[in-house]
Amino acid sequence: AGYLLVVLPPPRMAGLRVDFGLLLEPLGFIKALEWIFSIFAFATCGGFQGETTLLVSCKGVVNKTVTAAFAYPFRLNTVVFSAPDPKRCGGTWTDVYLVGNFSSSAQFFVTLAVLVFLYCIAALVVYIGYKHVYQQNSKFPLTDLAITVITAFLWLVSTFAWGKALADIKMSTGASIIPGIESCKAPGTTCRFASVTRMGTLNVSVVFGLLNMVLWGGNIWFVYKDTNLHNQSSRISQSP
């Protein structure tokens, strides 16, 4: 008995027309930059880990290192310094916490960056594979315009909120914390500030937040040009 082999062509996605050349156009190129910059924004902020170090001298202890490790989302009020020795300086050393809870600003910034990252992926898929559908349906450009305007505003708010929180984090983990530590005021106890982890990556996250804000703000014009609003205004200006 013979067998008949039938080879069927692979199914095609309805309306899919892949054109990577659209990445060279302003709309696609800027969207790719927004996608890359969003990665740097949440990676530089969300991946940070650091610690503050003090040198403590008390009864039977000389220049003992005590540390408080902190990280994203920067709930510093839950971070406690280690004790100088098992006897806790003869009972004069109590649990010492850092001051401040900056999780709302940090999480707002990182969450926005992650959502932007996901939206940029979806937008690039539409631009590259379904640009003709995007242009034929007026709702898609208008929706894209609305999201672009809202996102630019959210980048503005989240970046400035995170920048202010970062300044407060530096104050809450720097040398200025020593006067507020009651255990360091006990008789025979002295505390000296030793070091704090450099926060260069957090500074970079603020810079990328500003860059994202500029990118999304500038992209409003290019998205607007694809909407009916721009086409209508062009026809009105050209009519006698």
GROMACS .gro file of C-alpha atoms in nm:
model
  240
    1ALA     CA    1   0.000   0.000   0.000
    2GLY     CA    2   0.127   0.342  -0.087
    3TYR     CA    3   0.128   0.649   0.131
    4LEU     CA    4   0.047   0.999   0.019
    5LEU     CA    5   0.256   1.266   0.185
    6VAL     CA    6   0.094   1.605   0.193
    7VAL     CA    7   0.306   1.900   0.300
    8LEU     CA    8   0.101   2.190   0.427
    9PRO     CA    9   0.245   2.541   0.439
   10PRO     CA   10   0.291   2.685   0.789
   11PRO     CA   11  -0.003   2.898   0.904
   12ARG     CA   12   0.041   3.270   0.868
   13MET     CA   13  -0.070   3.517   1.127
   14ALA     CA   14  -0.355   3.724   0.993
   15GLY     CA   15  -0.235   4.060   0.868
   16LEU     CA   16   0.131   4.007   0.966
   17ARG     CA   17   0.372   4.205   0.749
   18VAL     CA   18   0.713   4.217   0.908
   19ASP     CA   19   0.918   4.525   0.818
   20PHE     CA   20   1.222   4.594   1.037
   21GLY     CA   21   1.292   4.903   0.829
   22LEU     CA   22   1.033   5.081   1.042
   23LEU     CA   23   1.288   5.079   1.326
   24LEU     CA   24   1.482   5.339   1.126
   25GLU     CA   25   1.184   5.572   1.119
   26PRO     CA   26   1.143   5.820   1.409
   27LEU     CA   27   0.841   5.643   1.561
   28GLY     CA   28   1.005   5.300   1.571
   29PHE     CA   29   1.355   5.426   1.654
   30ILE     CA   30   1.239   5.634   1.952
   31LYS     CA   31   1.026   5.346   2.078
   32ALA     CA   32   1.332   5.117   2.069
   33LEU     CA   33   1.529   5.377   2.268
   34GLU     CA   34   1.245   5.402   2.521
   35TRP     CA   35   1.253   5.025   2.559
   36ILE     CA   36   1.631   5.023   2.622
   37PHE     CA   37   1.626   5.318   2.860
   38SER     CA   38   1.343   5.166   3.065
   39ILE     CA   39   1.561   4.859   3.122
   40PHE     CA   40   1.844   5.075   3.257
   41ALA     CA   41   1.601   5.270   3.475
   42PHE     CA   42   1.461   4.973   3.669
   43ALA     CA   43   1.789   4.778   3.668
   44THR     CA   44   1.998   5.057   3.823
   45CYS     CA   45   1.739   5.126   4.093
   46GLY     CA   46   1.585   4.786   4.165
   47GLY     CA   47   1.916   4.599   4.184
   48PHE     CA   48   2.090   4.821   4.439
   49GLN     CA   49   2.233   4.684   4.765
   50GLY     CA   50   2.440   4.878   5.014
   51GLU     CA   51   2.538   4.916   5.378
   52THR     CA   52   2.631   5.180   5.633
   53THR     CA   53   2.925   5.111   5.866
   54LEU     CA   54   3.005   5.260   6.207
   55LEU     CA   55   3.303   5.212   6.440
   56VAL     CA   56   3.187   5.165   6.801
   57SER     CA   57   3.397   5.171   7.118
   58CYS     CA   58   3.245   5.080   7.452
   59LYS     CA   59   3.312   4.865   7.758
   60GLY     CA   60   3.557   4.593   7.649
   61VAL     CA   61   3.522   4.687   7.281
   62VAL     CA   62   3.749   4.909   7.073
   63ASN     CA   63   3.656   5.027   6.725
   64LYS     CA   64   3.418   4.740   6.660
   65THR     CA   65   3.254   4.752   6.316
   66VAL     CA   66   2.874   4.754   6.313
   67THR     CA   67   2.682   4.752   5.987
   68ALA     CA   68   2.329   4.812   5.859
   69ALA     CA   69   2.259   4.657   5.518
   70PHE     CA   70   1.986   4.818   5.307
   71ALA     CA   71   1.853   4.762   4.955
   72TYR     CA   72   1.558   4.831   4.726
   73PRO     CA   73   1.278   4.920   4.810
   74PHE     CA   74   1.460   5.120   5.082
   75ARG     CA   75   1.246   5.060   5.389
   76LEU     CA   76   1.525   5.195   5.606
   77ASN     CA   77   1.313   5.198   5.922
   78THR     CA   78   1.326   4.817   5.921
   79VAL     CA   79   1.708   4.802   5.891
   80VAL     CA   80   1.892   4.749   6.221
   81PHE     CA   81   2.262   4.785   6.301
   82SER     CA   82   2.445   4.477   6.422
   83ALA     CA   83   2.548   4.472   6.789
   84PRO     CA   84   2.914   4.552   6.872
   85ASP     CA   85   2.957   4.240   7.087
   86PRO     CA   86   2.748   3.958   7.240
   87LYS     CA   87   2.712   4.155   7.564
   88ARG     CA   88   2.584   4.456   7.370
   89CYS     CA   89   2.832   4.695   7.533
   90GLY     CA   90   2.741   4.581   7.881
   91GLY     CA   91   2.370   4.623   7.810
   92THR     CA   92   2.396   4.986   7.700
   93TRP     CA   93   2.355   4.906   7.328
   94THR     CA   94   1.995   4.878   7.215
   95ASP     CA   95   1.866   4.801   6.866
   96VAL     CA   96   1.949   5.094   6.638
   97TYR     CA   97   1.743   5.140   6.320
   98LEU     CA   98   1.794   5.364   6.024
   99VAL     CA   99   1.533   5.634   5.969
  100GLY     CA  100   1.283   5.666   5.686
  101ASN     CA  101   1.067   5.459   5.452
  102PHE     CA  102   1.122   5.548   5.087
  103SER     CA  103   0.959   5.242   4.932
  104SER     CA  104   0.666   5.431   4.777
  105SER     CA  105   0.887   5.654   4.559
  106ALA     CA  106   1.127   5.375   4.469
  107GLN     CA  107   0.853   5.126   4.381
  108PHE     CA  108   0.662   5.388   4.182
  109PHE     CA  109   0.973   5.455   3.974
  110VAL     CA  110   1.061   5.088   3.918
  111THR     CA  111   0.701   4.979   3.851
  112LEU     CA  112   0.660   5.252   3.590
  113ALA     CA  113   0.985   5.144   3.422
  114VAL     CA  114   0.871   4.780   3.409
  115LEU     CA  115   0.529   4.871   3.266
  116VAL     CA  116   0.695   5.095   3.007
  117PHE     CA  117   0.929   4.808   2.916
  118LEU     CA  118   0.632   4.578   2.852
  119TYR     CA  119   0.437   4.844   2.659
  120CYS     CA  120   0.735   4.919   2.435
  121ILE     CA  121   0.761   4.551   2.344
  122ALA     CA  122   0.392   4.543   2.246
  123ALA     CA  123   0.423   4.871   2.054
  124LEU     CA  124   0.730   4.750   1.863
  125VAL     CA  125   0.548   4.431   1.764
  126VAL     CA  126   0.264   4.643   1.624
  127TYR     CA  127   0.499   4.884   1.449
  128ILE     CA  128   0.707   4.609   1.288
  129GLY     CA  129   0.439   4.352   1.205
  130TYR     CA  130   0.107   4.535   1.193
  131LYS     CA  131   0.189   4.890   1.086
  132HIS     CA  132  -0.079   4.880   0.814
  133VAL     CA  133  -0.344   4.782   1.070
  134TYR     CA  134  -0.218   5.057   1.302
  135GLN     CA  135  -0.256   5.318   1.027
  136GLN     CA  136  -0.594   5.197   0.899
  137ASN     CA  137  -0.765   5.199   1.240
  138SER     CA  138  -0.772   5.552   1.381
  139LYS     CA  139  -0.828   5.425   1.737
  140PHE     CA  140  -0.478   5.274   1.758
  141PRO     CA  141  -0.286   5.601   1.697
  142LEU     CA  142  -0.516   5.792   1.932
  143THR     CA  143  -0.468   5.531   2.205
  144ASP     CA  144  -0.094   5.538   2.148
  145LEU     CA  145  -0.098   5.918   2.175
  146ALA     CA  146  -0.294   5.911   2.501
  147ILE     CA  147  -0.058   5.653   2.654
  148THR     CA  148   0.246   5.852   2.538
  149VAL     CA  149   0.121   6.174   2.699
  150ILE     CA  150   0.032   5.999   3.026
  151THR     CA  151   0.362   5.812   3.037
  152ALA     CA  152   0.566   6.129   2.979
  153PHE     CA  153   0.383   6.293   3.272
  154LEU     CA  154   0.436   5.986   3.494
  155TRP     CA  155   0.808   5.985   3.413
  156LEU     CA  156   0.820   6.348   3.523
  157VAL     CA  157   0.643   6.280   3.853
  158SER     CA  158   0.819   5.953   3.936
  159THR     CA  159   1.168   6.081   3.851
  160PHE     CA  160   1.142   6.390   4.068
  161ALA     CA  161   0.983   6.190   4.351
  162TRP     CA  162   1.260   5.929   4.329
  163GLY     CA  163   1.529   6.200   4.309
  164LYS     CA  164   1.397   6.360   4.629
  165ALA     CA  165   1.381   6.018   4.799
  166LEU     CA  166   1.739   5.944   4.693
  167ALA     CA  167   1.860   6.267   4.851
  168ASP     CA  168   1.684   6.168   5.175
  169ILE     CA  169   1.832   5.816   5.158
  170LYS     CA  170   2.181   5.964   5.140
  171MET     CA  171   2.106   6.174   5.448
  172SER     CA  172   1.959   5.877   5.637
  173THR     CA  173   2.262   5.656   5.570
  174GLY     CA  174   2.541   5.915   5.600
  175ALA     CA  175   2.745   6.060   5.886
  176SER     CA  176   2.453   6.273   6.004
  177ILE     CA  177   2.286   5.968   6.161
  178ILE     CA  178   2.528   5.947   6.457
  179PRO     CA  179   2.383   6.236   6.668
  180GLY     CA  180   2.045   6.062   6.658
  181ILE     CA  181   2.170   5.727   6.794
  182GLU     CA  182   2.089   5.709   7.165
  183SER     CA  183   2.319   5.411   7.230
  184CYS     CA  184   2.617   5.621   7.117
  185LYS     CA  185   2.538   5.873   7.394
  186ALA     CA  186   2.578   5.618   7.674
  187PRO     CA  187   2.867   5.679   7.921
  188GLY     CA  188   3.188   5.524   7.793
  189THR     CA  189   3.050   5.466   7.441
  190THR     CA  190   3.173   5.648   7.133
  191CYS     CA  191   3.065   5.605   6.769
  192ARG     CA  192   3.241   5.717   6.454
  193PHE     CA  193   3.107   5.705   6.102
  194ALA     CA  194   3.316   5.473   5.886
  195SER     CA  195   3.161   5.443   5.538
  196VAL     CA  196   2.852   5.398   5.325
  197THR     CA  197   2.821   5.222   4.992
  198ARG     CA  198   2.858   5.450   4.693
  199MET     CA  199   2.525   5.528   4.530
  200GLY     CA  200   2.647   5.600   4.180
  201THR     CA  201   2.407   5.352   4.023
  202LEU     CA  202   2.115   5.522   4.197
  203ASN     CA  203   2.230   5.857   4.059
  204VAL     CA  204   2.237   5.694   3.715
  205SER     CA  205   1.879   5.573   3.764
  206VAL     CA  206   1.765   5.934   3.814
  207VAL     CA  207   1.951   6.034   3.496
  208PHE     CA  208   1.776   5.760   3.301
  209GLY     CA  209   1.446   5.873   3.447
  210LEU     CA  210   1.508   6.221   3.307
  211LEU     CA  211   1.613   6.076   2.971
  212ASN     CA  212   1.295   5.870   2.959
  213MET     CA  213   1.091   6.179   3.039
  214VAL     CA  214   1.256   6.369   2.750
  215LEU     CA  215   1.214   6.077   2.510
  216TRP     CA  216   0.846   6.026   2.585
  217GLY     CA  217   0.781   6.399   2.578
  218GLY     CA  218   0.950   6.436   2.239
  219ASN     CA  219   0.776   6.128   2.105
  220ILE     CA  220   0.435   6.292   2.155
  221TRP     CA  221   0.483   6.487   1.831
  222PHE     CA  222   0.571   6.182   1.620
  223VAL     CA  223   0.277   5.982   1.755
  224TYR     CA  224   0.049   6.282   1.704
  225LYS     CA  225   0.147   6.299   1.334
  226ASP     CA  226  -0.007   5.952   1.281
  227THR     CA  227  -0.345   6.049   1.426
  228ASN     CA  228  -0.652   6.194   1.258
  229LEU     CA  229  -0.608   6.505   1.469
  230HIS     CA  230  -0.295   6.600   1.277
  231ASN     CA  231  -0.446   6.505   0.941
  232GLN     CA  232  -0.754   6.717   1.007
  233SER     CA  233  -0.548   7.018   1.114
  234SER     CA  234  -0.333   6.979   0.801
  235ARG     CA  235  -0.639   6.974   0.575
  236ILE     CA  236  -0.784   7.281   0.748
  237SER     CA  237  -0.460   7.475   0.711
  238GLN     CA  238  -0.432   7.382   0.340
  239SER     CA  239  -0.793   7.465   0.253
  240PRO     CA  240  -0.858   7.815   0.104
   0.00000   0.00000   0.00000
